[in-house]
């Protein structure tokens, strides 16, 4: 993972920050992977170059250049992107930022996941604001200027962006086929590692193991054991980037069978060892 390629999925805001912003870019055929996941912070992604599909609470929709997505705290989401060149800005901010900055009128807008598009005339001004925010953040993320620009961006989105609607959006069927998985997903939302056999997970959702397996894969596009394993690895990435815990302590904290097994799985998922990952993240934070 090069310094210019920030994985958005494993990270949340650094302790003491109200928000973070990064610019992410991939050349054609650069490795990129994602899985159905969630954050404990609100997230805005402003795409520059993109081709793929966005999966979120409202359904799924096709992404195109200059699209914007908003993902609220604890909402599961995923991206399936082509191997073409792609780039975006990612902004993560604390849910309480709106009340802290006296913006309660925006609460109703930022309630659920949204795939947004903006009129060209408004998009040009919005894109400039995002670049201003990145520049100000790199100078001083605590400054009044940084916080003011972020407030402007949120106000601009609420006033000028429109959600994508059918037929561009394929809506989720709000039925037992989706809702019955929520008991087990609530465990993932509140635990860094979920050690639950498939039959117990199915029982928690009042489903047979075979039906639970089929249902889980249809919703999350991977099987339950794969999701549980990836959830642990993404939790490990957060701990590496946000704590002083050793690799050994993280391995045992998240119930990996051994530190060596943890290192092997982590390298397979992220393309580098936990030690190298932590070093590169510390370098990015200092930059």
C-alpha positions as a Python dict, from the first residue, in 0.01 Angstrom:
ca = {
    (1, 'X'): (0, 0, 0),
    (2, 'X'): (170, 318, -113),
    (3, 'X'): (139, 638, 85),
    (4, 'X'): (-93, 790, -175),
    (5, 'X'): (-334, 497, -163),
    (6, 'X'): (-533, 517, 158),
    (7, 'X'): (-761, 222, 227),
    (8, 'X'): (-1080, 387, 348),
    (9, 'X'): (-1250, 75, 479),
    (10, 'X'): (-1040, -19, 783),
    (11, 'X'): (-998, 329, 924),
    (12, 'X'): (-1191, 565, 1141),
    (13, 'X'): (-1102, 915, 1254),
    (14, 'X'): (-784, 958, 1455),
    (15, 'X'): (-842, 1024, 1825),
    (16, 'X'): (-897, 1392, 1894),
    (17, 'X'): (-997, 1478, 1536),
    (18, 'X'): (-1346, 1589, 1432),
    (19, 'X'): (-1291, 1469, 1075),
    (20, 'X'): (-1041, 1336, 823),
    (21, 'X'): (-1010, 1382, 447),
    (22, 'X'): (-787, 1194, 203),
    (23, 'X'): (-743, 1171, -171),
    (24, 'X'): (-731, 815, -307),
    (25, 'X'): (-625, 709, -656),
    (26, 'X'): (-565, 380, -836),
    (27, 'X'): (-415, 324, -1177),
    (28, 'X'): (-577, 75, -1414),
    (29, 'X'): (-537, -281, -1284),
    (30, 'X'): (-405, -167, -944),
    (31, 'X'): (-535, -410, -678),
    (32, 'X'): (-849, -297, -499),
    (33, 'X'): (-1077, -496, -275),
    (34, 'X'): (-1373, -420, -52),
    (35, 'X'): (-1642, -614, 132),
    (36, 'X'): (-1972, -530, 298),
    (37, 'X'): (-1866, -329, 603),
    (38, 'X'): (-1954, -28, 818),
    (39, 'X'): (-1788, 252, 1012),
    (40, 'X'): (-1858, 418, 1344),
    (41, 'X'): (-1838, 756, 1171),
    (42, 'X'): (-2024, 932, 890),
    (43, 'X'): (-1856, 914, 551),
    (44, 'X'): (-1876, 1114, 228),
    (45, 'X'): (-1702, 993, -87),
    (46, 'X'): (-1663, 1237, -375),
    (47, 'X'): (-1571, 1041, -686),
    (48, 'X'): (-1359, 1188, -964),
    (49, 'X'): (-1311, 883, -1188),
    (50, 'X'): (-1523, 577, -1114),
    (51, 'X'): (-1697, 283, -1276),
    (52, 'X'): (-1874, 26, -1064),
    (53, 'X'): (-2164, -48, -833),
    (54, 'X'): (-2254, 94, -492),
    (55, 'X'): (-2440, -138, -250),
    (56, 'X'): (-2613, 32, 45),
    (57, 'X'): (-2929, 48, 257),
    (58, 'X'): (-3146, 174, -28),
    (59, 'X'): (-3032, -92, -275),
    (60, 'X'): (-2766, -78, -545),
    (61, 'X'): (-2683, 174, -814),
    (62, 'X'): (-2425, 231, -1086),
    (63, 'X'): (-2152, 484, -1014),
    (64, 'X'): (-2026, 735, -1267),
    (65, 'X'): (-1770, 1017, -1267),
    (66, 'X'): (-1847, 1307, -1029),
    (67, 'X'): (-2097, 1105, -823),
    (68, 'X'): (-2112, 1147, -444),
    (69, 'X'): (-2215, 897, -178),
    (70, 'X'): (-2301, 949, 187),
    (71, 'X'): (-2282, 660, 434),
    (72, 'X'): (-2406, 718, 791),
    (73, 'X'): (-2246, 565, 1096),
    (74, 'X'): (-2299, 187, 1134),
    (75, 'X'): (-2465, 141, 795),
    (76, 'X'): (-2334, -154, 596),
    (77, 'X'): (-2215, -74, 245),
    (78, 'X'): (-1988, -205, -29),
    (79, 'X'): (-1837, -110, -365),
    (80, 'X'): (-1772, -338, -660),
    (81, 'X'): (-1542, -147, -898),
    (82, 'X'): (-1392, -220, -1237),
    (83, 'X'): (-1017, -244, -1297),
    (84, 'X'): (-1014, 96, -1471),
    (85, 'X'): (-841, 407, -1335),
    (86, 'X'): (-1032, 540, -1034),
    (87, 'X'): (-995, 823, -784),
    (88, 'X'): (-1195, 992, -511),
    (89, 'X'): (-1189, 1209, -201),
    (90, 'X'): (-1303, 1047, 121),
    (91, 'X'): (-1429, 1257, 413),
    (92, 'X'): (-1509, 1096, 747),
    (93, 'X'): (-1661, 1300, 1030),
    (94, 'X'): (-1803, 1233, 1375),
    (95, 'X'): (-2183, 1197, 1391),
    (96, 'X'): (-2192, 1457, 1667),
    (97, 'X'): (-2017, 1713, 1441),
    (98, 'X'): (-2354, 1842, 1318),
    (99, 'X'): (-2474, 1930, 1669),
    (100, 'X'): (-2132, 2057, 1777),
    (101, 'X'): (-2124, 2297, 1483),
    (102, 'X'): (-2483, 2415, 1534),
    (103, 'X'): (-2615, 2240, 1223),
    (104, 'X'): (-2913, 2049, 1367),
    (105, 'X'): (-3119, 2142, 1060),
    (106, 'X'): (-2905, 1901, 856),
    (107, 'X'): (-2984, 1598, 1075),
    (108, 'X'): (-3285, 1502, 868),
    (109, 'X'): (-3082, 1503, 545),
    (110, 'X'): (-2798, 1288, 679),
    (111, 'X'): (-3018, 1007, 815),
    (112, 'X'): (-2954, 726, 567),
    (113, 'X'): (-2720, 616, 292),
    (114, 'X'): (-2751, 818, -27),
    (115, 'X'): (-2613, 805, -380),
    (116, 'X'): (-2608, 1171, -481),
    (117, 'X'): (-2563, 1373, -797),
    (118, 'X'): (-2530, 1748, -837),
    (119, 'X'): (-2603, 1993, -1114),
    (120, 'X'): (-2288, 2088, -1308),
    (121, 'X'): (-2304, 2452, -1201),
    (122, 'X'): (-2315, 2356, -831),
    (123, 'X'): (-2070, 2068, -867),
    (124, 'X'): (-1789, 2297, -981),
    (125, 'X'): (-1812, 2505, -662),
    (126, 'X'): (-1849, 2191, -449),
    (127, 'X'): (-1533, 2034, -600),
    (128, 'X'): (-1336, 2347, -517),
    (129, 'X'): (-1459, 2332, -157),
    (130, 'X'): (-1343, 1970, -125),
    (131, 'X'): (-995, 2063, -248),
    (132, 'X'): (-989, 2357, -5),
    (133, 'X'): (-1077, 2118, 277),
    (134, 'X'): (-794, 1878, 191),
    (135, 'X'): (-543, 2164, 176),
    (136, 'X'): (-664, 2311, 506),
    (137, 'X'): (-672, 1970, 674),
    (138, 'X'): (-311, 1905, 574),
    (139, 'X'): (-212, 2239, 726),
    (140, 'X'): (-418, 2215, 1044),
    (141, 'X'): (-717, 1980, 1093),
    (142, 'X'): (-813, 2164, 1412),
    (143, 'X'): (-826, 2511, 1257),
    (144, 'X'): (-1144, 2716, 1239),
    (145, 'X'): (-1090, 2734, 864),
    (146, 'X'): (-1097, 2354, 832),
    (147, 'X'): (-1415, 2323, 1037),
    (148, 'X'): (-1583, 2607, 848),
    (149, 'X'): (-1506, 2452, 508),
    (150, 'X'): (-1644, 2116, 624),
    (151, 'X'): (-1962, 2290, 743),
    (152, 'X'): (-1993, 2458, 401),
    (153, 'X'): (-1954, 2122, 225),
    (154, 'X'): (-2230, 1963, 436),
    (155, 'X'): (-2463, 2259, 377),
    (156, 'X'): (-2387, 2252, 3),
    (157, 'X'): (-2469, 1883, -19),
    (158, 'X'): (-2798, 1924, 165),
    (159, 'X'): (-2904, 2218, -53),
    (160, 'X'): (-2781, 2116, -397),
    (161, 'X'): (-2742, 1735, -420),
    (162, 'X'): (-3023, 1503, -528),
    (163, 'X'): (-3049, 1130, -447),
    (164, 'X'): (-3035, 884, -736),
    (165, 'X'): (-3376, 723, -788),
    (166, 'X'): (-3514, 431, -988),
    (167, 'X'): (-3448, 320, -1259),
    (168, 'X'): (-3085, 418, -1182),
    (169, 'X'): (-3137, 271, -833),
    (170, 'X'): (-3243, -89, -775),
    (171, 'X'): (-3412, -79, -437),
    (172, 'X'): (-3365, -327, -154),
    (173, 'X'): (-3663, -545, -75),
    (174, 'X'): (-3740, -461, 288),
    (175, 'X'): (-3860, -808, 382),
    (176, 'X'): (-3766, -1097, 607),
    (177, 'X'): (-3498, -1185, 352),
    (178, 'X'): (-3310, -874, 467),
    (179, 'X'): (-3440, -799, 815),
    (180, 'X'): (-3384, -1146, 959),
    (181, 'X'): (-3007, -1102, 938),
    (182, 'X'): (-3009, -798, 1164),
    (183, 'X'): (-2967, -986, 1497),
    (184, 'X'): (-2633, -1126, 1387),
    (185, 'X'): (-2526, -803, 1212),
    (186, 'X'): (-2580, -615, 1537),
    (187, 'X'): (-2306, -833, 1687),
    (188, 'X'): (-2064, -723, 1414),
    (189, 'X'): (-2159, -360, 1475),
    (190, 'X'): (-2060, -379, 1841),
    (191, 'X'): (-1782, -639, 1853),
    (192, 'X'): (-1438, -629, 1694),
    (193, 'X'): (-1440, -1007, 1656),
    (194, 'X'): (-1748, -1227, 1631),
    (195, 'X'): (-1674, -1589, 1722),
    (196, 'X'): (-2004, -1752, 1639),
    (197, 'X'): (-2052, -2090, 1467),
    (198, 'X'): (-2283, -2082, 1168),
    (199, 'X'): (-2554, -2287, 1340),
    (200, 'X'): (-2560, -2044, 1636),
    (201, 'X'): (-2572, -1745, 1403),
    (202, 'X'): (-2863, -1906, 1219),
    (203, 'X'): (-3040, -1980, 1548),
    (204, 'X'): (-2998, -1618, 1657),
    (205, 'X'): (-3187, -1518, 1343),
    (206, 'X'): (-3444, -1799, 1389),
    (207, 'X'): (-3339, -1961, 1061),
    (208, 'X'): (-3210, -2304, 963),
    (209, 'X'): (-2832, -2313, 897),
    (210, 'X'): (-2880, -2391, 527),
    (211, 'X'): (-3131, -2111, 472),
    (212, 'X'): (-2923, -1867, 678),
    (213, 'X'): (-2617, -1947, 462),
    (214, 'X'): (-2802, -1887, 136),
    (215, 'X'): (-2964, -1570, 267),
    (216, 'X'): (-2640, -1428, 407),
    (217, 'X'): (-2451, -1483, 81),
    (218, 'X'): (-2732, -1330, -126),
    (219, 'X'): (-2725, -1011, 85),
    (220, 'X'): (-2355, -972, 161),
    (221, 'X'): (-2205, -1148, -145),
    (222, 'X'): (-1977, -1370, 65),
    (223, 'X'): (-2042, -1652, 306),
    (224, 'X'): (-2075, -1602, 682),
    (225, 'X'): (-1732, -1739, 775),
    (226, 'X'): (-1563, -1518, 513),
    (227, 'X'): (-1743, -1213, 646),
    (228, 'X'): (-1647, -1292, 1006),
    (229, 'X'): (-1283, -1339, 906),
    (230, 'X'): (-1269, -1015, 706),
    (231, 'X'): (-1440, -827, 989),
    (232, 'X'): (-1162, -938, 1226),
    (233, 'X'): (-894, -831, 979),
    (234, 'X'): (-1049, -488, 932),
    (235, 'X'): (-1076, -455, 1312),
    (236, 'X'): (-706, -543, 1331),
    (237, 'X'): (-627, -272, 1075),
    (238, 'X'): (-808, -16, 1290),
    (239, 'X'): (-613, -122, 1599),
    (240, 'X'): (-285, -104, 1409),
    (241, 'X'): (-358, 249, 1292),
    (242, 'X'): (-515, 383, 1611),
    (243, 'X'): (-349, 214, 1906),
    (244, 'X'): (-10, 117, 2045),
    (245, 'X'): (-103, -249, 2081),
    (246, 'X'): (160, -496, 1964),
    (247, 'X'): (94, -735, 1678),
    (248, 'X'): (95, -1024, 1926),
    (249, 'X'): (-158, -852, 2153),
    (250, 'X'): (-386, -773, 1859),
    (251, 'X'): (-369, -1133, 1740),
    (252, 'X'): (-484, -1265, 2077),
    (253, 'X'): (-729, -980, 2141),
    (254, 'X'): (-914, -1074, 1820),
    (255, 'X'): (-890, -1450, 1879),
    (256, 'X'): (-662, -1547, 1593),
    (257, 'X'): (-511, -1891, 1654),
    (258, 'X'): (-158, -1746, 1670),
    (259, 'X'): (35, -1430, 1579),
    (260, 'X'): (187, -1605, 1277),
    (261, 'X'): (-158, -1706, 1153),
    (262, 'X'): (-278, -1347, 1198),
    (263, 'X'): (21, -1212, 1003),
    (264, 'X'): (-39, -1458, 720),
    (265, 'X'): (-411, -1374, 688),
    (266, 'X'): (-346, -1001, 716),
    (267, 'X'): (-85, -1006, 440),
    (268, 'X'): (-320, -1201, 216),
    (269, 'X'): (-597, -945, 270),
    (270, 'X'): (-399, -620, 252),
    (271, 'X'): (-87, -713, 58),
    (272, 'X'): (164, -635, 333),
    (273, 'X'): (247, -747, 686),
    (274, 'X'): (84, -585, 992),
    (275, 'X'): (420, -429, 1086),
    (276, 'X'): (464, -271, 743),
    (277, 'X'): (100, -162, 743),
    (278, 'X'): (141, 13, 1080),
    (279, 'X'): (465, 182, 967),
    (280, 'X'): (301, 318, 652),
    (281, 'X'): (-4, 438, 842),
    (282, 'X'): (214, 620, 1096),
    (283, 'X'): (401, 780, 807),
    (284, 'X'): (73, 896, 650),
    (285, 'X'): (-47, 1046, 978),
    (286, 'X'): (278, 1240, 1024),
    (287, 'X'): (274, 1369, 665),
}
